[in-house]
CSV table of C-alpha atoms and ligand atoms in Angstrom, one decimal:
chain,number,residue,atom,x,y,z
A,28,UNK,CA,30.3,-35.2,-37.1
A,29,UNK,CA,29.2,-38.6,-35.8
A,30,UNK,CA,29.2,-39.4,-31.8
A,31,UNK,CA,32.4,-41.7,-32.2
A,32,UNK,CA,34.5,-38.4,-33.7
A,33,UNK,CA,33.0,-35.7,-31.3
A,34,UNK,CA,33.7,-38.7,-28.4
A,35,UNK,CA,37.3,-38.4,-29.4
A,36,UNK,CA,37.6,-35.1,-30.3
A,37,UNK,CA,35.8,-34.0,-26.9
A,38,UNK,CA,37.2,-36.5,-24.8
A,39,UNK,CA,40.6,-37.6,-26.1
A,40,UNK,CA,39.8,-41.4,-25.5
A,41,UNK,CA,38.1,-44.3,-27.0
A,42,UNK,CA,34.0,-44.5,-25.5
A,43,UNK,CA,33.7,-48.2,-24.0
A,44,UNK,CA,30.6,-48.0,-26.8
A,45,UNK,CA,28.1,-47.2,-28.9
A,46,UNK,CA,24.4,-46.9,-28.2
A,47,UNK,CA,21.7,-46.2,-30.3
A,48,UNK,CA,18.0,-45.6,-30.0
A,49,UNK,CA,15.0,-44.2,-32.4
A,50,UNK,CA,12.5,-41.8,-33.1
A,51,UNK,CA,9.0,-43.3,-33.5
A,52,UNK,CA,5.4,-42.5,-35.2
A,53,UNK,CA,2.5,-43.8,-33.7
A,54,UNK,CA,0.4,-45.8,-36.4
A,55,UNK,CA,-2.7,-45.0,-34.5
A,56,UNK,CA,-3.8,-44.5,-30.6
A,57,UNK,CA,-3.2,-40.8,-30.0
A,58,UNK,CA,-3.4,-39.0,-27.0
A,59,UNK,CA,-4.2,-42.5,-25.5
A,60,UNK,CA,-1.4,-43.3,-23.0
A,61,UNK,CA,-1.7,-40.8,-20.3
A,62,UNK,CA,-5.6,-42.7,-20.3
A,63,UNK,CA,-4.2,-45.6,-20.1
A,64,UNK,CA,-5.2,-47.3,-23.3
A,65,UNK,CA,-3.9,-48.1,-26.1
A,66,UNK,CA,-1.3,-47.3,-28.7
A,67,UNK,CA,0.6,-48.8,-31.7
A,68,UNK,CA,3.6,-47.0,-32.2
A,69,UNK,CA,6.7,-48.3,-34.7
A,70,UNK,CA,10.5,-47.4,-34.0
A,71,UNK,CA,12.2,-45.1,-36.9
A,72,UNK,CA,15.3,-45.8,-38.8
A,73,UNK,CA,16.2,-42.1,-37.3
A,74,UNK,CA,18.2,-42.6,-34.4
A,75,UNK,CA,19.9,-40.9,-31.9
A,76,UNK,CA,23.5,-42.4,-31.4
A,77,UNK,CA,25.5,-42.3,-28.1
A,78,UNK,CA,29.3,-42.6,-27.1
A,79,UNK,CA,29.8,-43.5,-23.6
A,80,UNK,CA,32.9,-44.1,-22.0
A,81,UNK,CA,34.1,-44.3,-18.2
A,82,UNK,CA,34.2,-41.3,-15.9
A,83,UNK,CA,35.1,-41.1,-12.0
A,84,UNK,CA,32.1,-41.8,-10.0
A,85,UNK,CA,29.6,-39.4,-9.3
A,86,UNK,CA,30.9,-37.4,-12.5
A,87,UNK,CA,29.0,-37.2,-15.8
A,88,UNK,CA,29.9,-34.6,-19.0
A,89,UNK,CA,27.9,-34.6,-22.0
A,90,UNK,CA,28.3,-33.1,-25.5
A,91,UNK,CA,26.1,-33.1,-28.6
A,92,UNK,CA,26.8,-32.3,-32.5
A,93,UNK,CA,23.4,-30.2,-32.0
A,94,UNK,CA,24.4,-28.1,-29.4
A,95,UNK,CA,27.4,-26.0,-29.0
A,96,UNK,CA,27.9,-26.5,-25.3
A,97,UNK,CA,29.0,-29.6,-23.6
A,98,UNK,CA,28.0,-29.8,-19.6
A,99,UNK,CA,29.2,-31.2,-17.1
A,100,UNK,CA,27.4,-32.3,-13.7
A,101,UNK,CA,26.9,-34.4,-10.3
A,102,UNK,CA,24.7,-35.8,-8.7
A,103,UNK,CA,21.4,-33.3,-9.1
A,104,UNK,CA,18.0,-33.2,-8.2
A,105,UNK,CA,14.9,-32.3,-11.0
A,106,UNK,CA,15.1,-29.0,-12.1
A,107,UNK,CA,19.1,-28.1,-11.7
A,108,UNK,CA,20.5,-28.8,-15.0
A,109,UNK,CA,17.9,-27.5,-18.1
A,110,UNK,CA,18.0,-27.8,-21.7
A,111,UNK,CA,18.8,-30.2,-23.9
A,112,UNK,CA,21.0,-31.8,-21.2
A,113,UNK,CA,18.0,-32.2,-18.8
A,114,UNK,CA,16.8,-35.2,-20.6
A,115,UNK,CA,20.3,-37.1,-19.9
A,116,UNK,CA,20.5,-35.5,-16.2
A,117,UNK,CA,16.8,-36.4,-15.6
A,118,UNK,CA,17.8,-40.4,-16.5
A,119,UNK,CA,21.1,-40.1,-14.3
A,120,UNK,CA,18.6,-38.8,-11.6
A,121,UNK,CA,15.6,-41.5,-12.4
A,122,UNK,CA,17.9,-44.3,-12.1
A,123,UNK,CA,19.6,-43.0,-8.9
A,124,UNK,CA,16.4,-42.3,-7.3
A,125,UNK,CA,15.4,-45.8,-8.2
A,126,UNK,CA,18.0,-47.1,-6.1
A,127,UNK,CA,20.9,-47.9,-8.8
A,128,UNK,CA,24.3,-47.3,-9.0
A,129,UNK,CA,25.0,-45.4,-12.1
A,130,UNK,CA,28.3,-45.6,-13.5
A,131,UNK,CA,30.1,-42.3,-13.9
A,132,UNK,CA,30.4,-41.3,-17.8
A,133,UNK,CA,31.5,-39.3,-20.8
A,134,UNK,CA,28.6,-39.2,-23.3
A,135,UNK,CA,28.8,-37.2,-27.2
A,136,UNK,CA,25.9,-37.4,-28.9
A,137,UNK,CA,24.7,-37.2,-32.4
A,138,UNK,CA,20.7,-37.2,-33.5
A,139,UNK,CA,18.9,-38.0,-36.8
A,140,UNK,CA,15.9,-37.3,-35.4
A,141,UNK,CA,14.7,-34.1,-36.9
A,142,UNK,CA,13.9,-31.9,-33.1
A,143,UNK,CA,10.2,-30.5,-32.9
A,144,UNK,CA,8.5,-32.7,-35.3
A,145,UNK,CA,6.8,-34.7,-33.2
A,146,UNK,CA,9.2,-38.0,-33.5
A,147,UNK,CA,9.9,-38.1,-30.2
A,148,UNK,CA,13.8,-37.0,-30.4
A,149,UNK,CA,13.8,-36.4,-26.5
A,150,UNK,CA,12.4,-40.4,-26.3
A,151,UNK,CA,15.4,-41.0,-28.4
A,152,UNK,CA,18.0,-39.1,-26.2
A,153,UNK,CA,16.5,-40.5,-22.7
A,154,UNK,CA,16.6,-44.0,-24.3
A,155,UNK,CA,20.3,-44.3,-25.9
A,156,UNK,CA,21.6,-42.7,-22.4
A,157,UNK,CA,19.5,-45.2,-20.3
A,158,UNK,CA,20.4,-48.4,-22.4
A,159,UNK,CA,24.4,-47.3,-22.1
A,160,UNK,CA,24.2,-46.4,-18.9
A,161,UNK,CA,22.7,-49.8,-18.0
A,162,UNK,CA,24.8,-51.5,-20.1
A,163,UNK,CA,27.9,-49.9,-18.8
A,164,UNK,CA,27.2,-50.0,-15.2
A,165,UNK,CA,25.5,-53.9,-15.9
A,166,UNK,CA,22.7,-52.5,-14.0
A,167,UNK,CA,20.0,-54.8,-13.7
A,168,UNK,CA,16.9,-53.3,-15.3
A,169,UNK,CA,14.3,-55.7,-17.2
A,170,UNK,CA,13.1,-54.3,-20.7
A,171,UNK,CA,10.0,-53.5,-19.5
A,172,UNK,CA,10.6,-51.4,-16.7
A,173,UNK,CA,12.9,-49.2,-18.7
A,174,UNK,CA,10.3,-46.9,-20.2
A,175,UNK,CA,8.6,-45.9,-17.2
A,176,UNK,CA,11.8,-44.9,-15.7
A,177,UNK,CA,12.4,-42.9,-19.1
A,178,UNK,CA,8.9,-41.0,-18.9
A,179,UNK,CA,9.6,-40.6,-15.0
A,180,UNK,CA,12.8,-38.5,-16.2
A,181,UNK,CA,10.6,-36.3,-18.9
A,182,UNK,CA,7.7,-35.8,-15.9
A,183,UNK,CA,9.6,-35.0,-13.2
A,184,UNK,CA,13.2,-34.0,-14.4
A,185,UNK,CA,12.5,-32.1,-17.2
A,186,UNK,CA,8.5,-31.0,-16.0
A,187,UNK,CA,6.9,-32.7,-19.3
A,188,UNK,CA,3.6,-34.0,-18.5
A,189,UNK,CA,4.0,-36.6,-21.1
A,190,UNK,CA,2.4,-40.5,-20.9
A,191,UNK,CA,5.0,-43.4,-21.8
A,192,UNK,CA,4.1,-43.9,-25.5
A,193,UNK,CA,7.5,-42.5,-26.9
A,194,UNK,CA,10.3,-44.0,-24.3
A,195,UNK,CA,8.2,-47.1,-24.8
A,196,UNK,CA,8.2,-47.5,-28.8
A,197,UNK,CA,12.3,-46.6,-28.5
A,198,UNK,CA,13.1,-48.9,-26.2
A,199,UNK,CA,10.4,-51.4,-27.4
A,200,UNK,CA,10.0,-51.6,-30.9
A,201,UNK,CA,11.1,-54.2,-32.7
A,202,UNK,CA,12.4,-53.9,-37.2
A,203,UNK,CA,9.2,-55.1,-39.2
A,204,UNK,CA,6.9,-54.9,-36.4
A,205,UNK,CA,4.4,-52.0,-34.8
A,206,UNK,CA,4.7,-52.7,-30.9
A,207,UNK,CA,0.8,-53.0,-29.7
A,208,UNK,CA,1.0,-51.6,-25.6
A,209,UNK,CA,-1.4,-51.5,-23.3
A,210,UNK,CA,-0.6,-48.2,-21.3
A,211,UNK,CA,-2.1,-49.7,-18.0
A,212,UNK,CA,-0.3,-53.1,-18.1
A,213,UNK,CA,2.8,-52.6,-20.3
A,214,UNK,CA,1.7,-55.6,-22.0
A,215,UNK,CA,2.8,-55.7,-25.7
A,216,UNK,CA,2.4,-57.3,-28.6
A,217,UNK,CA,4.8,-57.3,-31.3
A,218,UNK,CA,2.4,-56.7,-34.5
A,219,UNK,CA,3.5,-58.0,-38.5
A,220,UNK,CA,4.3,-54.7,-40.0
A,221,UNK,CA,6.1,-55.8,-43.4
A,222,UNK,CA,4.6,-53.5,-45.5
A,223,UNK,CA,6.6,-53.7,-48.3
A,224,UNK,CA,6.0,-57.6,-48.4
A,225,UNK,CA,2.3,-55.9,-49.5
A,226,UNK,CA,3.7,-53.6,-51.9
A,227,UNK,CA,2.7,-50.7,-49.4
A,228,UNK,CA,4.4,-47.8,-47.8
A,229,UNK,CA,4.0,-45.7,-45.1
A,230,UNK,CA,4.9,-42.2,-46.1
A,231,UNK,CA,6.0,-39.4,-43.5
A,232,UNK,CA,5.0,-36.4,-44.3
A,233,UNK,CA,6.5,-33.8,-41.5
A,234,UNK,CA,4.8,-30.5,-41.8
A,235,UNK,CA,7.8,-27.8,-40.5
A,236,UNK,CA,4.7,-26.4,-39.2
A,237,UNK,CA,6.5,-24.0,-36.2
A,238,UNK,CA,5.1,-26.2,-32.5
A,239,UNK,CA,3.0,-23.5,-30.9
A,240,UNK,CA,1.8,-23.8,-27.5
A,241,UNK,CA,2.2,-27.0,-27.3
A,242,UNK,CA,2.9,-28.1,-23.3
A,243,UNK,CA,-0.1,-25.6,-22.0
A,244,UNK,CA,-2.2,-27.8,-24.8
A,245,UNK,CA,-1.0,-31.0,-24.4
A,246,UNK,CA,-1.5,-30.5,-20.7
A,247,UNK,CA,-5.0,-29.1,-20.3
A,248,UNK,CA,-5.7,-32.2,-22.8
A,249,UNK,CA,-4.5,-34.4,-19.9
A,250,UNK,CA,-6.0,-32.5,-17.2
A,251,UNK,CA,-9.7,-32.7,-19.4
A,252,UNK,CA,-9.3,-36.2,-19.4
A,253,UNK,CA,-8.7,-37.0,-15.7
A,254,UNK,CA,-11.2,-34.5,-14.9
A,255,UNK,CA,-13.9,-36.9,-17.2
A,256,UNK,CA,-12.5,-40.0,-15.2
A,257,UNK,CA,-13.0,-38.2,-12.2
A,258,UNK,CA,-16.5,-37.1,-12.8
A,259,UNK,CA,-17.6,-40.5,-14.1
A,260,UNK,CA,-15.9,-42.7,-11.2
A,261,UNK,CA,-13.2,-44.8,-13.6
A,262,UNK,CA,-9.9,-44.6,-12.4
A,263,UNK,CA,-9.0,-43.9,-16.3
A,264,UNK,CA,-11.0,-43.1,-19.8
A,265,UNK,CA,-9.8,-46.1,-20.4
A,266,UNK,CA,-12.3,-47.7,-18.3
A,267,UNK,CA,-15.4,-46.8,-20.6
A,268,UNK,CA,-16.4,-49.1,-22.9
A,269,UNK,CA,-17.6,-48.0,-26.5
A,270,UNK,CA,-20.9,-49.3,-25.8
A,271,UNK,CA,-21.0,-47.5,-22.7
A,272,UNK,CA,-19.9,-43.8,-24.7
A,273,UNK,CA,-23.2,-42.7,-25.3
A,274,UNK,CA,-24.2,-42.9,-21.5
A,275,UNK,CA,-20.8,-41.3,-20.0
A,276,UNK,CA,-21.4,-38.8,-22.6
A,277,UNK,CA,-25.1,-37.7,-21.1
A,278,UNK,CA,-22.7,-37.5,-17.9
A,279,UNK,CA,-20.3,-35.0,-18.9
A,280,UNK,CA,-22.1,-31.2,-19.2
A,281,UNK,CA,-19.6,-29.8,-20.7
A,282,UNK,CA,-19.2,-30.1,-24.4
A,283,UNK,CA,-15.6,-29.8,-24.3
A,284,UNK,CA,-14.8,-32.4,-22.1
A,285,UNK,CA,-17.9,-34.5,-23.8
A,286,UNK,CA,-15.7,-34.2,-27.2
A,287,UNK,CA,-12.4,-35.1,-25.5
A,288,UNK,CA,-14.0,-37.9,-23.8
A,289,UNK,CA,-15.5,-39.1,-27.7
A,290,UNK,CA,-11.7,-38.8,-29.2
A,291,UNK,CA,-10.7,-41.5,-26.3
A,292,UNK,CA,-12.8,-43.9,-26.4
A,293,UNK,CA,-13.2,-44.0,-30.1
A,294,UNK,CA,-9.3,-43.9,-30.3
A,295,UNK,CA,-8.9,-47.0,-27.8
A,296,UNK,CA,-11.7,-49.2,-30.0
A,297,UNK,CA,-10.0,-47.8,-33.2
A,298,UNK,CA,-6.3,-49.3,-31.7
A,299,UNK,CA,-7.8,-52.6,-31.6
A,300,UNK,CA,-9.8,-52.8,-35.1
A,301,UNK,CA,-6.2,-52.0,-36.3
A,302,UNK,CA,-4.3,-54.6,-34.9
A,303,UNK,CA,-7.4,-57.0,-35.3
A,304,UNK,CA,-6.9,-56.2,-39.3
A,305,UNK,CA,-3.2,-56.1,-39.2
A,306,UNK,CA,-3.1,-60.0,-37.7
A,307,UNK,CA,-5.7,-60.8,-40.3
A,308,UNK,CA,-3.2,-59.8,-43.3
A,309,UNK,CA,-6.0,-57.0,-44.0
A,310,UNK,CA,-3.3,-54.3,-44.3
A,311,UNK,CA,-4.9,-51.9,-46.7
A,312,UNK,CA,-8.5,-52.1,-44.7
A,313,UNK,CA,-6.6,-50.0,-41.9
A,314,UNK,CA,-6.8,-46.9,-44.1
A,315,UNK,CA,-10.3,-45.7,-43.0
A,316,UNK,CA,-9.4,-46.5,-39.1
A,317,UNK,CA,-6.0,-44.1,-39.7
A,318,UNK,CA,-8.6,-41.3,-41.2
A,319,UNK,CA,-10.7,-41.7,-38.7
A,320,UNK,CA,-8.8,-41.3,-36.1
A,321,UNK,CA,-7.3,-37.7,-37.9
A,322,UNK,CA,-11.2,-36.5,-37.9
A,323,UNK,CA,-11.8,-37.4,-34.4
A,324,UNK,CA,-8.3,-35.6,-33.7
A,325,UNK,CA,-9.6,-32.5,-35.5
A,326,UNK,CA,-12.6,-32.1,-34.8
A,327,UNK,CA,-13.2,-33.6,-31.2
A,328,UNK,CA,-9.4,-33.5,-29.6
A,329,UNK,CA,-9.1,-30.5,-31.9
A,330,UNK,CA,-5.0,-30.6,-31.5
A,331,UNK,CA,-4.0,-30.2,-35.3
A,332,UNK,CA,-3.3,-27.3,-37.5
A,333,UNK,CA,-4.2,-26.1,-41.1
A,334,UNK,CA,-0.9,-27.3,-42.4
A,335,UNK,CA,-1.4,-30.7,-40.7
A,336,UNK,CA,-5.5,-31.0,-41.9
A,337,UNK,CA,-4.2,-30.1,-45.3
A,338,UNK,CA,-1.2,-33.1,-46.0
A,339,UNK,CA,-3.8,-35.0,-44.6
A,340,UNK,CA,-6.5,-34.3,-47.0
A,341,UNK,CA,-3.6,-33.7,-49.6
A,342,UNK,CA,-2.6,-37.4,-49.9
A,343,UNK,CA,-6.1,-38.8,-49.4
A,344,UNK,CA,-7.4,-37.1,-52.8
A,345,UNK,CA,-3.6,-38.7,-54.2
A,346,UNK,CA,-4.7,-42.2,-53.2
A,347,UNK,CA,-3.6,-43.2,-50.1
A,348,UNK,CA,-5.5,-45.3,-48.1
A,349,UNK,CA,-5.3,-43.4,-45.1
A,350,UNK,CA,-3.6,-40.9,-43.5
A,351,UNK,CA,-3.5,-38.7,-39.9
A,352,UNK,CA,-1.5,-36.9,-37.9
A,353,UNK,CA,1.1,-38.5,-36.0
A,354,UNK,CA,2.1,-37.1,-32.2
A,355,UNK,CA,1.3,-34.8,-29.9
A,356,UNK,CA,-0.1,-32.6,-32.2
A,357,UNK,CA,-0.2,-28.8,-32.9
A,358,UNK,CA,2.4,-29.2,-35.6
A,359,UNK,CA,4.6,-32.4,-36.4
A,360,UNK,CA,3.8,-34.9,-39.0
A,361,UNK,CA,1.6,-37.0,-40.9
A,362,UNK,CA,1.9,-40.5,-42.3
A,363,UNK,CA,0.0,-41.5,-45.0
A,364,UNK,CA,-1.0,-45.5,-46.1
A,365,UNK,CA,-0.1,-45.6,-49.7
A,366,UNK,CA,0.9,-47.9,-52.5
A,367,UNK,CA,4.8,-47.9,-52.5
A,368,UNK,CA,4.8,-47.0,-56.1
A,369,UNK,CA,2.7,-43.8,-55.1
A,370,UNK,CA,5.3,-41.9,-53.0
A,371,UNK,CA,6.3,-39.2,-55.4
A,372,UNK,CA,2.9,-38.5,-56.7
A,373,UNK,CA,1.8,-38.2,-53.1
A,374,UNK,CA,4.4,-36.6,-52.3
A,375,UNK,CA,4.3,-34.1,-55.1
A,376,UNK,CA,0.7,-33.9,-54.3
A,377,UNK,CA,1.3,-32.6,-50.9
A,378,UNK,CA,3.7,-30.0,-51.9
A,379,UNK,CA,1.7,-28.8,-54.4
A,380,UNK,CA,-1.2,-27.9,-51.7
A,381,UNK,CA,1.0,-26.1,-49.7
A,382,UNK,CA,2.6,-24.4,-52.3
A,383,UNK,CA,-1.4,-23.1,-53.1
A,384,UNK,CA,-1.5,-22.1,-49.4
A,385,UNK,CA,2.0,-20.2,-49.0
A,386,UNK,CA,2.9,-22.9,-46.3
A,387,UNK,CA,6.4,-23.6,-45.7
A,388,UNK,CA,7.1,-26.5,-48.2
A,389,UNK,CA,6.9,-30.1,-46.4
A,390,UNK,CA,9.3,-32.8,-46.0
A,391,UNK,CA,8.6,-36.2,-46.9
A,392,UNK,CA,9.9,-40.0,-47.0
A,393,UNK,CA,9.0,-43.5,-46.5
A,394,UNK,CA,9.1,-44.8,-43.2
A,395,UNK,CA,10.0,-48.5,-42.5
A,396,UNK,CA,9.2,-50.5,-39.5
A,397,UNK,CA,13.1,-50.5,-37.3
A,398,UNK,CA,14.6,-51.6,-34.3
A,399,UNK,CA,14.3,-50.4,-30.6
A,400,UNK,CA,17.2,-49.4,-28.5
A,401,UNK,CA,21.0,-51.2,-28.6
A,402,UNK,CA,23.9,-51.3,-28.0
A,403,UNK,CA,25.5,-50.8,-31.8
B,520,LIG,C1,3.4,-37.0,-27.1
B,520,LIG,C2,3.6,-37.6,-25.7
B,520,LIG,C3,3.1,-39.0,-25.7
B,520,LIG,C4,1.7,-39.1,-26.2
B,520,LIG,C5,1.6,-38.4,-27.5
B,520,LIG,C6,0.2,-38.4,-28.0
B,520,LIG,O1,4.2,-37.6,-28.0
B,520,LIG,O2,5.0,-37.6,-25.4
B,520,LIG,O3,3.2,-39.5,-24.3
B,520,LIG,O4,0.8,-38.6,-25.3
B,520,LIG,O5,2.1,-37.1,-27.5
B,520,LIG,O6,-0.3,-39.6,-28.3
């Protein structure tokens, strides 16, 4: 059922509207935004849609097609409503605690962002209830501020430790572009990303690996990473230069951290070659840098899995250019740099591996550069 129907079903009324905002994969610059460097995310044509109408003040209730119960709630502090619906409670309470007046409302919600694959479906959620709530209460919140309110809801709502990458590329992205952020400034860049113009493709190649352990990893990642700051006196990893690697890296004793610290500062440098070739019409030449980056994620961040290492190598010996893990990690998806006319054999070159392997059989399709957040 789409978010209009349930809306009406739910709530007996018309919504005042419809809001919609997407899923993302990161192009490259993983694990990079909590160190405050850089990333290069594009927006999905997945979205997650939202109808909002009016409710009495101080009132919200919210409904989903993907879970059964709808909740209602007032004004709450972090932790009181959990679930699915923390992610809209957690905005509600991000923009209160920011000092804004937020509307009373009705919200039904429909997502086409496949949950746990690493696309950022919570990004999504936060990002369609943020934009309608703004828009609905004309609250007066620039673009750019938006997304750091988002994550603030995902930190310290819901308890995710997560940096600003995902709430940024929903809210930011922009159709035929990659959105080029730097995590310290919010700068961006809106990047040419018309791939098709090239005869390319980026395929998506989602795993249905099962997420295991992924907050207790994704947080002692983070934790690793400040601790290497800390020890090297930068406020951030972001801070060392490439050139400067090799010296921080006779700093750090421990060989963990020393190969954490080598995924970061290789990731940052490997951000800007992209964008450098991507301005320069040197599409293609990306490849290596998005391979790269997948070998630095397995071996030195060491956050991906067999089935993830596999589609990766999979498409590779099918052609593509390039290909790594997109997300988090510890499950999720890969994209893969191909020539457009090369989906199905990399595609059919991916199922075949895991068919060898007995791996749950993969899901794949092309990905095309869409638009951030809106009111539909
Ligand atoms: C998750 C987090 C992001 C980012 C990525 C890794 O998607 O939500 O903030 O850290 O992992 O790049």
């Amino acid at each position: 059922m789409s978010a209009l129907n349930l809306f009406r079903k739910e709530f007996g009324a018309e919504p005042a509207g419809l809001w919609a905002a997407p899923g993302r994969v990161n192009l490259i610059g993983e694990h990079t935004d909590y160190n405050e460097g850089f990333v290069l995310p594009f927006a999905l044509p997945q979205r997650t849609i939202a109808a909002v109408g009016p409710a009495p003040a101080g009132e919200w209730t919210v409904c989903s097609t993907f879970e059964g119960e709808g909740i209602s709630f007032g004004a709450t502090e972090p932790g009181e409503v959990t679930g699915w619906a923390a992610y809209v409670a957690g905005i509600v309470w991000a923009l209160r605690d920011a000092g804004f007046d937020v509307p009373g409302a009705r919200i039904a919600l429909d997502s086409e962002v496949p949950v746990g694959s690493g696309l950022s479906s919570s990004a999504a959620l936060e990002s369609s209830v943020l934009t309608a709530l703004i828009d609905l209460g004309g609250l007066e919140l620039p673009l750019e501020r938006r997304p750091a309110l988002a994550q603030r809801a995902e930190n310290v709502y819901v308890g995710a430790p997560t940096g600003i990458l995902d709430q940024s590329a929903s809210i930011r992205c922009r159709a035929g572009r990659a959105l080029f952020l730097d995590c310290r400034s919010y700068e961006i860049k809106q990047i040419p990303f018309d791939l098709a113009a090239e005869g390319l493709a980026i395929l998506v190649i989602n795993s249905n690996a099962p997420h295991q352990h992924v907050d207790g990893e994704y947080g002692a990642r983070r934790k690793s990473c400040e601790e290497a700051a800390r020890i090297l006196g930068v406020p951030a990893l972001r801070d060392v230069p490439l050139a400067g690697l090799a010296d921080a890296l006779d700093r750090l004793d421990d060989e963990v951290m020393r190969r954490r610290v080598r995924h970061i500062v290789t990731e940052d440098q490997r951000v800007l070659d992209t964008v450098a070739l991507l301005e320069g019409g040197r599409v293609r030449e990306i490849g290596p840098l998005l391979t790269a980056s997948h070998a630095s994620m397995r071996d030195d961040f060491e956050i991906t899995v067999p089935q993830i290492d596999v589609a990766v190598e999979a498409a590779l010996e099918a052609g593509a250019y390039g290909a790594r893990m997109t997300g988090g990690g510890f499950g999720g998806c890969v994209l893969a740099l191909i020539d457009a006319d090369r989906a199905p054999a990399v595609t059919e070159a991916v199922e075949n591996a895991y068919g060898n392997r007995g791996f749950t059989a993969p899901t794949c399709w092309i990905a095309v550069a869409s638009e951030g957040a809106a009111r539909l």
